[in-house]
Coordinates of C-alpha atoms (C1' of nucleotides) in Angstrom, one line a residue:
Chain A
M1 CA 0.0 0.0 0.0
A2 CA 0.9 3.6 -0.2
Q3 CA 2.6 2.8 -3.4
T4 CA -0.1 4.3 -5.6
S5 CA 0.1 7.7 -7.2
Q6 CA -2.9 9.0 -5.2
G7 CA -2.2 11.5 -2.4
A8 CA -5.3 10.4 -0.6
N9 CA -3.7 7.7 1.6
M10 CA -1.3 9.9 3.5
P11 CA -1.7 11.6 6.9
P12 CA -3.7 14.8 6.1
E13 CA -1.7 17.1 8.4
L14 CA 1.3 16.6 6.2
G15 CA -0.3 17.8 3.0
D16 CA -1.8 20.7 5.0
T17 CA 1.5 21.9 6.2
L18 CA 3.0 22.0 2.8
S19 CA 0.1 23.6 1.1
R20 CA -0.1 26.2 3.8
Q21 CA 3.5 27.0 3.3
A22 CA 3.0 27.2 -0.5
I23 CA 0.0 29.5 -0.1
L24 CA 1.8 31.8 2.4
S25 CA 4.7 32.0 0.0
T26 CA 2.4 32.9 -2.9
A27 CA 0.7 35.4 -0.7
L28 CA 4.0 37.0 0.2
I29 CA 5.0 37.2 -3.4
S30 CA 1.9 39.0 -4.4
V31 CA 2.2 41.5 -1.6
F32 CA 5.8 41.9 -2.6
R33 CA 4.9 42.3 -6.2
G34 CA 2.3 44.9 -5.4
K35 CA 4.3 46.9 -3.0
F36 CA 7.7 46.8 -4.7
C37 CA 6.3 47.1 -8.2
D38 CA 4.5 50.3 -7.3
F39 CA 7.4 52.0 -5.6
V40 CA 10.7 50.6 -6.6
L41 CA 10.0 49.3 -10.0
V42 CA 8.1 52.1 -11.7
N43 CA 9.7 53.5 -14.8
R44 CA 12.4 50.8 -14.9
K45 CA 12.8 48.5 -17.9
A46 CA 13.1 44.8 -17.6
I47 CA 16.1 43.1 -19.2
T48 CA 15.5 39.7 -20.9
F49 CA 18.0 37.0 -20.2
G50 CA 18.1 34.0 -22.6
K51 CA 18.0 30.4 -21.4
H52 CA 21.3 29.4 -19.7
S53 CA 22.6 33.0 -19.6
V54 CA 24.2 34.1 -16.4
I55 CA 22.3 36.9 -14.6
Y56 CA 25.1 37.5 -12.2
D57 CA 28.2 35.5 -11.2
V58 CA 30.4 34.7 -8.3
G59 CA 32.9 37.5 -7.6
E60 CA 31.0 40.3 -9.3
R61 CA 31.0 43.7 -7.6
S62 CA 27.7 45.0 -8.9
R63 CA 25.4 45.6 -5.8
T64 CA 22.1 45.1 -7.5
F65 CA 18.9 43.2 -6.8
F66 CA 17.0 41.5 -9.6
F67 CA 13.2 41.5 -9.5
L68 CA 12.1 38.6 -11.6
Q69 CA 9.1 39.4 -13.8
R70 CA 8.9 36.1 -15.7
G71 CA 10.8 32.9 -16.1
F72 CA 12.8 30.6 -13.9
V73 CA 16.3 31.0 -12.4
K74 CA 18.7 28.7 -10.5
V75 CA 20.6 30.4 -7.6
G76 CA 23.8 28.7 -6.5
T77 CA 27.5 28.9 -6.6
I78 CA 30.7 27.4 -8.1
T79 CA 33.1 26.0 -5.5
A80 CA 36.8 26.5 -5.5
D81 CA 37.2 23.0 -7.2
G82 CA 34.8 24.0 -9.9
R83 CA 31.8 22.1 -8.7
E84 CA 28.3 23.6 -8.9
V85 CA 26.0 23.8 -6.0
I86 CA 22.4 25.0 -6.4
Y87 CA 20.7 26.6 -3.3
D88 CA 17.4 27.5 -4.8
V89 CA 15.1 27.9 -7.8
R90 CA 13.1 31.1 -8.2
K91 CA 10.5 32.4 -10.6
G92 CA 8.6 35.5 -11.7
G93 CA 7.7 37.6 -8.6
D94 CA 10.7 36.6 -6.6
V95 CA 13.9 38.6 -6.0
I96 CA 17.5 37.3 -6.6
G97 CA 20.8 38.8 -5.7
E98 CA 19.9 39.8 -2.2
L99 CA 23.2 38.6 -0.8
C100 CA 24.9 41.7 -2.2
A101 CA 23.4 43.6 0.7
S102 CA 26.4 43.0 2.9
E103 CA 29.1 41.6 0.6
E104 CA 31.3 43.6 -1.7
L105 CA 31.9 40.5 -3.9
R106 CA 29.0 38.2 -4.7
P107 CA 29.4 34.8 -3.2
D108 CA 26.7 33.3 -5.4
R109 CA 25.5 33.2 -9.0
A110 CA 22.2 33.0 -10.8
V111 CA 21.5 31.4 -14.2
A112 CA 18.3 31.5 -16.2
L113 CA 16.6 28.1 -16.7
E114 CA 14.2 29.6 -19.2
E115 CA 14.0 33.0 -20.9
T116 CA 13.6 35.4 -18.0
D117 CA 12.7 39.1 -17.6
A118 CA 14.2 40.8 -14.7
I119 CA 14.3 44.4 -13.4
C120 CA 17.7 45.3 -12.1
V121 CA 17.7 47.7 -9.2
P122 CA 20.9 49.0 -7.4
F123 CA 20.9 48.1 -3.7
E124 CA 21.1 51.8 -2.7
D125 CA 17.9 52.5 -4.6
V126 CA 16.2 49.6 -2.8
M127 CA 17.3 51.1 0.5
Q128 CA 16.2 54.6 -0.5
Q129 CA 12.8 53.4 -1.5
I130 CA 12.5 51.7 1.8
L131 CA 13.4 54.9 3.7
K132 CA 10.5 56.6 1.8
K133 CA 8.1 53.7 2.3
P134 CA 9.1 52.1 5.6
D135 CA 6.4 49.4 5.5
L136 CA 8.5 47.8 2.8
I137 CA 10.9 46.8 5.5
A138 CA 8.7 43.9 6.6
V139 CA 8.8 42.6 3.0
L140 CA 12.6 42.8 2.8
V141 CA 13.1 41.2 6.2
D142 CA 10.7 38.5 5.2
V143 CA 12.6 37.7 2.0
F144 CA 15.8 37.3 4.0
C145 CA 14.2 35.4 6.8
R146 CA 12.6 32.9 4.5
A147 CA 15.8 32.3 2.6
L148 CA 17.6 31.8 5.9
K149 CA 15.0 29.3 7.1
E150 CA 15.2 27.4 3.9
A151 CA 19.0 27.4 4.0
Y152 CA 18.9 25.9 7.5
A153 CA 16.5 23.3 6.3
Q154 CA 19.0 22.3 3.7
V155 CA 21.7 22.1 6.3
N156 CA 19.4 19.7 8.3
S157 CA 18.8 17.6 5.4
L158 CA 22.4 17.3 4.5
A159 CA 23.3 16.5 8.1
I160 CA 20.7 13.7 8.6
D161 CA 19.1 12.4 5.4
D162 CA 20.5 9.9 2.9
T163 CA 20.5 10.6 -0.8
V164 CA 17.0 9.4 -1.5
H165 CA 15.4 11.5 1.2
R166 CA 17.4 14.6 0.2
L167 CA 16.2 14.1 -3.4
I168 CA 12.6 13.8 -2.2
K169 CA 12.9 17.1 -0.2
V170 CA 14.3 18.7 -3.3
L171 CA 11.3 17.6 -5.3
I172 CA 8.8 18.7 -2.7
G173 CA 10.6 22.0 -2.5
L174 CA 10.4 22.5 -6.3
A175 CA 6.7 21.6 -6.3
A176 CA 6.0 24.2 -3.6
K177 CA 8.1 26.9 -5.2
I178 CA 7.6 26.6 -8.9
G179 CA 5.1 23.8 -9.3
C180 CA 1.7 24.2 -10.9
R181 CA -1.2 21.9 -10.5
S182 CA -1.9 19.4 -13.2
G183 CA -4.8 17.3 -12.2
T184 CA -4.0 15.5 -8.9
L185 CA -0.3 16.0 -9.7
V186 CA 2.1 19.0 -9.6
E187 CA 4.0 19.8 -12.7
I188 CA 7.5 21.4 -12.7
P189 CA 7.2 23.9 -15.5
T190 CA 10.8 23.9 -16.6
Y191 CA 13.2 21.2 -17.6
L192 CA 15.9 20.3 -15.2
T193 CA 18.7 17.9 -16.1
Q194 CA 19.6 15.1 -13.7
E195 CA 22.9 16.9 -13.2
E196 CA 21.1 20.0 -11.9
I197 CA 18.8 18.0 -9.6
A198 CA 21.9 16.3 -8.3
Q199 CA 23.5 19.7 -7.6
M200 CA 20.4 20.6 -5.6
A201 CA 20.5 17.3 -3.6
A202 CA 24.3 17.4 -3.1
A203 CA 24.7 13.9 -4.6
R204 CA 26.2 12.3 -7.7
R205 CA 24.1 12.3 -10.8
E206 CA 24.2 8.5 -11.0
R207 CA 22.6 8.2 -7.6
V208 CA 19.9 10.7 -8.4
C209 CA 19.2 8.8 -11.6
T210 CA 18.7 5.5 -9.8
A211 CA 16.6 7.1 -7.0
L212 CA 14.5 9.0 -9.5
N213 CA 13.7 5.8 -11.4
S214 CA 12.9 4.0 -8.2
L215 CA 10.4 6.8 -7.4
R216 CA 9.0 6.5 -11.0
R217 CA 8.4 2.8 -10.5
R218 CA 6.3 3.7 -7.4
G219 CA 4.4 6.3 -9.4
M220 CA 5.5 9.2 -7.3
V221 CA 7.3 10.8 -10.3
Q222 CA 6.3 10.8 -13.9
Y223 CA 7.2 12.8 -17.0
S224 CA 4.7 14.9 -18.9
A225 CA 4.5 15.0 -22.7
R226 CA 6.7 18.1 -22.7
G227 CA 9.3 16.1 -20.7
H228 CA 8.5 18.1 -17.5
M229 CA 8.3 16.3 -14.2
L230 CA 5.0 15.4 -12.7
L231 CA 5.1 14.9 -8.9
D232 CA 2.7 13.2 -6.5
V233 CA 3.5 15.5 -3.7
G234 CA 1.3 13.8 -1.2
A235 CA 3.0 10.4 -1.8
L236 CA 6.4 12.0 -1.7
E237 CA 5.7 13.7 1.7
F238 CA 4.3 10.4 3.0
Y239 CA 7.4 8.5 2.0
S240 CA 9.6 11.2 3.4
A241 CA 7.9 11.2 6.8
E242 CA 7.5 7.5 7.0
A243 CA 11.1 6.6 6.4
T244 CA 12.3 9.3 8.9
E245 CA 10.5 7.3 11.6
R246 CA 12.5 4.1 10.9
H247 CA 15.4 4.0 13.4
Chain B
M1 CA 57.0 20.8 6.1
A2 CA 54.0 23.0 6.9
Q3 CA 53.5 20.7 9.9
T4 CA 54.7 23.1 12.5
S5 CA 52.4 25.2 14.6
Q6 CA 53.6 28.5 13.2
G7 CA 51.3 30.3 10.9
A8 CA 54.3 32.0 9.1
N9 CA 54.7 29.4 6.3
M10 CA 51.4 29.8 4.7
P11 CA 50.3 32.0 1.8
P12 CA 49.7 35.4 3.2
E13 CA 46.5 36.2 1.3
L14 CA 44.7 33.4 3.1
G15 CA 45.4 34.8 6.5
D16 CA 44.4 38.2 5.2
T17 CA 41.1 37.1 3.9
L18 CA 40.0 35.6 7.2
S19 CA 41.3 38.3 9.4
R20 CA 39.5 40.9 7.2
Q21 CA 36.3 38.9 7.6
A22 CA 36.8 38.8 11.4
I23 CA 37.5 42.5 11.6
L24 CA 34.5 43.4 9.5
S25 CA 32.4 41.2 11.7
T26 CA 33.6 42.8 14.8
A27 CA 33.1 46.2 13.3
L28 CA 29.5 45.4 12.5
I29 CA 28.9 44.1 16.0
S30 CA 30.1 47.3 17.5
V31 CA 28.0 49.5 15.2
F32 CA 25.1 47.2 16.0
R33 CA 25.8 47.4 19.7
G34 CA 26.0 51.2 19.6
K35 CA 23.0 51.8 17.5
F36 CA 20.6 49.2 18.9
C37 CA 21.8 49.7 22.5
D38 CA 20.9 53.4 22.2
F39 CA 17.5 53.0 20.8
V40 CA 16.0 49.6 21.2
L41 CA 17.6 48.5 24.4
V42 CA 17.4 51.5 26.7
N43 CA 15.4 50.9 29.8
R44 CA 15.2 47.1 29.3
K45 CA 16.6 44.7 31.8
A46 CA 18.8 41.8 30.8
I47 CA 17.8 38.3 31.8
T48 CA 20.6 35.9 32.9
F49 CA 20.5 32.4 31.5
G50 CA 22.6 29.7 33.3
K51 CA 24.9 27.4 31.5
H52 CA 23.0 24.8 29.5
S53 CA 19.7 26.5 29.9
V54 CA 17.5 26.8 26.8
I55 CA 16.9 30.4 25.8
Y56 CA 14.2 29.5 23.3
D57 CA 13.2 26.2 21.8
V58 CA 11.8 24.7 18.6
G59 CA 8.1 25.1 18.3
E60 CA 7.8 28.2 20.6
R61 CA 5.4 31.0 19.5
S62 CA 7.1 33.9 21.2
R63 CA 8.2 36.3 18.6
T64 CA 11.2 37.9 20.3
F65 CA 14.8 38.8 19.5
F66 CA 17.4 38.3 22.1
F67 CA 20.3 40.8 22.2
L68 CA 23.2 39.0 23.9
Q69 CA 25.1 41.2 26.3
R70 CA 27.5 38.6 27.6
G71 CA 28.2 34.9 27.3
F72 CA 28.1 32.3 24.5
V73 CA 25.2 30.6 22.9
K74 CA 24.7 27.8 20.4
V75 CA 22.0 28.2 17.8
G76 CA 20.7 25.1 16.1
T77 CA 17.7 22.7 16.0
I78 CA 16.5 19.2 17.0
T79 CA 15.4 17.1 14.0
A80 CA 12.4 14.9 13.9
D81 CA 14.4 11.9 14.9
G82 CA 15.8 13.7 17.9
R83 CA 19.3 14.5 16.6
E84 CA 20.8 17.9 17.3
V85 CA 22.3 20.1 14.6
I86 CA 24.2 23.3 15.4
Y87 CA 24.1 26.1 12.9
D88 CA 26.1 28.8 14.7
V89 CA 27.7 29.9 18.0
R90 CA 27.2 33.6 19.0
K91 CA 28.4 35.8 21.8
G92 CA 27.8 39.1 23.6
G93 CA 27.0 41.8 21.1
D94 CA 25.2 39.4 18.6
V95 CA 21.4 38.8 18.2
I96 CA 19.7 35.5 18.3
G97 CA 16.1 34.5 17.6
E98 CA 15.9 36.5 14.3
L99 CA 14.1 33.7 12.5
C100 CA 10.9 34.6 14.3
A101 CA 10.6 37.5 11.9
S102 CA 8.6 35.4 9.4
E103 CA 7.7 32.3 11.3
E104 CA 4.9 31.8 13.8
L105 CA 6.6 28.7 15.2
R106 CA 10.3 28.9 15.9
P107 CA 12.2 26.3 13.7
D108 CA 15.4 26.7 15.8
R109 CA 16.6 26.8 19.3
A110 CA 19.3 28.5 21.4
V111 CA 21.1 27.1 24.4
A112 CA 23.6 29.0 26.6
L113 CA 27.1 27.5 26.6
E114 CA 28.1 29.7 29.5
E115 CA 26.1 31.9 31.8
T116 CA 24.7 34.5 29.5
D117 CA 22.9 37.9 29.8
A118 CA 20.4 38.7 27.1
I119 CA 17.8 41.4 26.5
C120 CA 14.6 40.1 25.2
V121 CA 12.8 42.4 22.7
P122 CA 9.5 41.6 21.0
F123 CA 9.8 41.6 17.2
E124 CA 7.2 44.3 17.0
D125 CA 9.2 46.6 19.2
V126 CA 12.2 46.0 17.0
M127 CA 10.2 47.0 13.9
Q128 CA 8.8 50.0 15.6
Q129 CA 12.2 51.2 16.7
I130 CA 13.3 50.8 13.1
L131 CA 10.4 52.8 11.8
K132 CA 11.6 55.6 14.1
K133 CA 15.2 55.3 13.3
P134 CA 15.3 54.0 9.7
D135 CA 19.1 53.8 9.5
L136 CA 18.8 50.8 11.7
I137 CA 17.4 48.9 8.7
A138 CA 20.9 48.5 7.3
V139 CA 22.0 46.8 10.5
L140 CA 19.1 44.4 10.5
V141 CA 19.5 43.6 6.9
D142 CA 23.1 43.0 7.5
V143 CA 22.4 40.6 10.3
F144 CA 20.2 38.5 8.1
C145 CA 22.5 38.7 5.1
R146 CA 25.5 37.5 7.0
A147 CA 23.6 34.7 8.6
L148 CA 22.4 33.7 5.1
K149 CA 25.8 33.9 3.6
E150 CA 27.2 31.7 6.3
A151 CA 24.3 29.2 6.0
Y152 CA 25.1 28.8 2.3
A153 CA 28.8 28.4 3.2
Q154 CA 27.7 25.5 5.4
V155 CA 25.7 24.0 2.5
N156 CA 28.8 24.2 0.3
S157 CA 30.9 22.5 2.9
L158 CA 28.4 19.7 3.4
A159 CA 28.1 19.3 -0.3
I160 CA 31.8 19.0 -1.2
D161 CA 34.0 18.6 1.9
D162 CA 34.9 15.4 3.7
T163 CA 34.7 15.2 7.5
V164 CA 38.2 16.5 8.2
H165 CA 37.7 19.6 6.0
R166 CA 34.3 20.3 7.5
L167 CA 35.8 20.1 10.9
I168 CA 38.6 22.5 10.0
K169 CA 36.0 25.0 8.6
V170 CA 34.1 24.7 11.9
L171 CA 37.2 25.5 13.9
I172 CA 38.2 28.4 11.7
G173 CA 34.6 29.7 12.0
L174 CA 34.7 29.4 15.8
A175 CA 38.1 31.2 15.9
A176 CA 36.7 34.1 13.7
K177 CA 33.4 34.4 15.6
I178 CA 34.2 33.8 19.3
G179 CA 38.0 33.3 19.4
C180 CA 40.4 35.6 21.3
R181 CA 44.1 36.0 20.6
S182 CA 46.4 34.1 22.9
G183 CA 50.0 34.7 21.7
T184 CA 50.3 33.4 18.1
L185 CA 47.2 31.2 18.7
V186 CA 43.5 31.8 19.0
E187 CA 41.7 30.5 22.1
I188 CA 38.1 29.4 22.1
P189 CA 36.9 30.9 25.3
T190 CA 34.2 28.3 26.1
Y191 CA 34.3 24.5 26.5
L192 CA 32.7 22.6 23.7
T193 CA 32.3 18.8 23.9
Q194 CA 33.3 16.6 21.0
E195 CA 29.7 15.8 20.6
E196 CA 28.8 19.5 20.1
I197 CA 31.7 20.0 17.6
A198 CA 30.4 16.9 15.8
Q199 CA 26.9 18.5 15.6
M200 CA 28.5 21.6 14.0
A201 CA 30.4 19.5 11.5
A202 CA 27.5 17.2 10.8
A203 CA 29.7 14.1 11.6
R204 CA 29.9 11.3 14.2
R205 CA 31.7 12.1 17.4
E206 CA 34.1 9.3 16.8
R207 CA 35.3 10.7 13.5
V208 CA 35.7 14.2 15.0
C209 CA 37.7 12.7 17.9
T210 CA 40.1 11.0 15.5
A211 CA 40.4 14.0 13.2
L212 CA 40.9 16.4 16.2
N213 CA 43.7 14.2 17.5
S214 CA 45.3 14.0 14.0
L215 CA 45.3 17.9 14.0
R216 CA 46.7 17.9 17.5
R217 CA 49.6 15.7 16.4
R218 CA 50.3 18.3 13.7
G219 CA 50.2 21.1 16.2
M220 CA 47.3 22.9 14.7
V221 CA 45.1 22.3 17.7
Q222 CA 46.1 22.3 21.4
Y223 CA 44.3 22.6 24.7
S224 CA 44.9 25.4 27.2
A225 CA 45.3 24.8 30.9
R226 CA 41.6 25.6 31.3
G227 CA 40.8 22.9 28.8
H228 CA 39.9 25.4 26.1
M229 CA 41.0 24.8 22.5
L230 CA 43.9 26.8 21.1
L231 CA 43.9 27.0 17.3
D232 CA 46.7 27.8 14.9
V233 CA 44.3 29.4 12.4
G234 CA 46.9 30.1 9.8
A235 CA 48.0 26.5 9.7
L236 CA 44.3 25.3 9.6
E237 CA 43.6 27.7 6.7
F238 CA 46.6 26.5 4.8
Y239 CA 45.6 22.9 5.3
S240 CA 42.1 23.6 4.3
A241 CA 43.1 25.4 1.1
E242 CA 46.0 23.0 0.2
A243 CA 43.8 19.9 0.3
T244 CA 41.0 21.5 -1.6
E245 CA 43.5 21.7 -4.5
R246 CA 44.1 18.0 -4.6
H247 CA 41.8 16.6 -7.2
Chain C
dT1 C1' 36.2 4.9 49.1
dG2 C1' 33.9 3.2 45.6
dA3 C1' 30.4 3.7 42.3
dC4 C1' 28.4 6.2 38.9
dG5 C1' 28.1 9.4 35.0
dA6 C1' 29.9 12.2 31.5
dG7 C1' 33.2 12.7 28.4
dT8 C1' 37.4 11.0 25.5
dG9 C1' 39.9 7.6 22.7
dT10 C1' 40.2 3.5 19.7
dT11 C1' 39.0 -0.3 16.7
dA12 C1' 36.6 -3.9 13.5
dC13 C1' 32.9 -4.2 10.6
dC14 C1' 29.7 -2.9 7.1
dG15 C1' 26.8 -0.2 4.2
dA16 C1' 26.0 4.0 1.5
dA17 C1' 27.6 6.6 -1.9
dG18 C1' 31.4 8.3 -4.9
dT19 C1' 34.3 6.8 -9.1
dA20 C1' 35.0 5.2 -13.5
dA21 C1' 33.7 3.4 -17.5
dC22 C1' 30.5 2.1 -20.3
dT23 C1' 25.9 1.9 -23.7
dG24 C1' 22.2 3.9 -25.9
dA25 C1' 18.7 7.5 -27.0
dC26 C1' 17.8 11.8 -29.0
dC27 C1' 18.7 15.7 -30.8
dG28 C1' 20.7 19.4 -34.4
dC29 C1' 24.1 20.2 -38.1
dT30 C1' 26.4 20.1 -42.3
Chain D
dA1 C1' 22.8 10.1 -44.1
dG2 C1' 26.4 10.5 -40.9
dC3 C1' 28.6 12.9 -37.1
dG4 C1' 29.2 14.9 -32.7
dG5 C1' 27.2 16.6 -28.5
dT6 C1' 24.3 16.2 -24.6
dC7 C1' 21.8 13.6 -21.5
dA8 C1' 19.9 9.3 -19.4
dG9 C1' 20.7 4.8 -17.6
dT10 C1' 23.6 0.9 -15.6
dT11 C1' 27.2 -1.6 -13.3
dA12 C1' 31.8 -3.1 -10.8
dC13 C1' 35.0 -1.3 -7.7
dT14 C1' 36.6 1.4 -3.9
dT15 C1' 36.4 4.5 -0.2
dC16 C1' 34.5 7.2 3.4
dG17 C1' 32.2 7.4 7.3
dG18 C1' 28.5 5.5 10.4
dT19 C1' 27.7 1.6 13.9
dA20 C1' 28.7 -0.8 17.8
dA21 C1' 31.3 -2.1 21.3
dC22 C1' 34.8 -1.4 23.9
dA23 C1' 38.6 0.7 27.6
dC24 C1' 40.1 4.7 30.1
dT25 C1' 40.0 9.2 32.8
dC26 C1' 37.9 12.3 35.6
dG27 C1' 35.0 14.5 39.0
dT28 C1' 31.4 14.2 42.4
dC29 C1' 28.5 12.6 45.7
dA30 C1' 26.6 9.1 48.8

DNA sequence: TGACGAGTGTTACCGAAGTAACTGACCGCT
DNA sequence: AGCGGTCAGTTACTTCGGTAACACTCGTCA
């Protein structure tokens, strides 16, 4: 049992928790969009970044935020030995580049996963707008606070989960952040290579490949006609929680 | 060579990088202390927390920041399966509890490593003070931004380093954050069990024990009369960088 | 004083995951 | 049609690190 692709046979609280998170996050984004669009973003022109183009890179000095209008972006870094690590995936309505607030050199980089429109705003301008409209502070603090909470969740996962569970958390996170409903399933509306998924789960591509296929056999992961992933989030959450209880 | 406890035989840029970071961090803390002390903290009384007492815990609803006046605190969490993970160690002059800014339930917890004085300020009060004195925004943003940057550094380390290198990064981080100079070495002015160090490095205590002793044999780690660790930060940084270049 | 608890130090064993080295599918190009 | 590039899928080998089970050193407190 619990191997079907229906989300119906999992503890209801779990599904609730995640959907609430997703709804909150969406709510935040619209507040953000409304508020920042009206004040910071008026009269600024969006730049279009082609698929795979680097929006900003490790070591750059430009202190600018990018307000994504459309598209999907991976945020991560390249380590000293040339390996790529992905922290997060963001979409239209989110901000990227916020780490420039206290660094002179960017420690991170962002790459467009699809064609993406972004409005580029110098950090000083963001701060000035906030001084004029101080209720924007809450929004900015919230952006940082959420990112921090999620980064700590990643640390937890890396510290205690095995590859399969890390992968499942990555998939659940993708569903919550950029997924869109497609019947009873959630579709990830951009194509991610196994290599990229492996960089999010901090594992070898080969392991991710094997794990992904094992989840496919259980019906928790499928591929749409366009080659996008379709996730049974309920089943994934159930699997994730269930196996945490083994000891 | 490079096995001695002198920091003199390592590339100078490395030492510079870290010292600059540490100085910046100290500078920030004093700004922070100055500014927040004057406005947010006037007329509030510090609470004293005894060694090992829990300042706040996972799941609590109180939305309060704690401004540490004196002492040392570990910030981390307890995972679903009861294991402890430590994100950070902070000291007098730092804030803790900042994650309550966008969560109704605390995802983290803080425990005093030594007797610690902290001023407890409701999040709303913090925000109100900031509305009155908007140049405090920069300080708050900086607090979050640094925490976020460090959390991502931990993700990197977990994703690419082996146990020994993670341990070394933990030690270097401790030296920068709470260390005080003791001759050519840096002393960690509180006692940390191997178990706690293991929770910071996301490794088993046994591994940390072995690794620590191997570093001791090379003179990079010693113990003071009071049982506190003494670190040769230069040598640790050299070791860390050197072995990253192996391929 | 001796018994207990907390913490350190060490080792043999085993499993999870990284490494390397493939094959094969599916493009787009010329 | 043939070629090269990118990505998915699989497997044998090896290594790193978790597990378990110890011995040893303190300090304290009954």
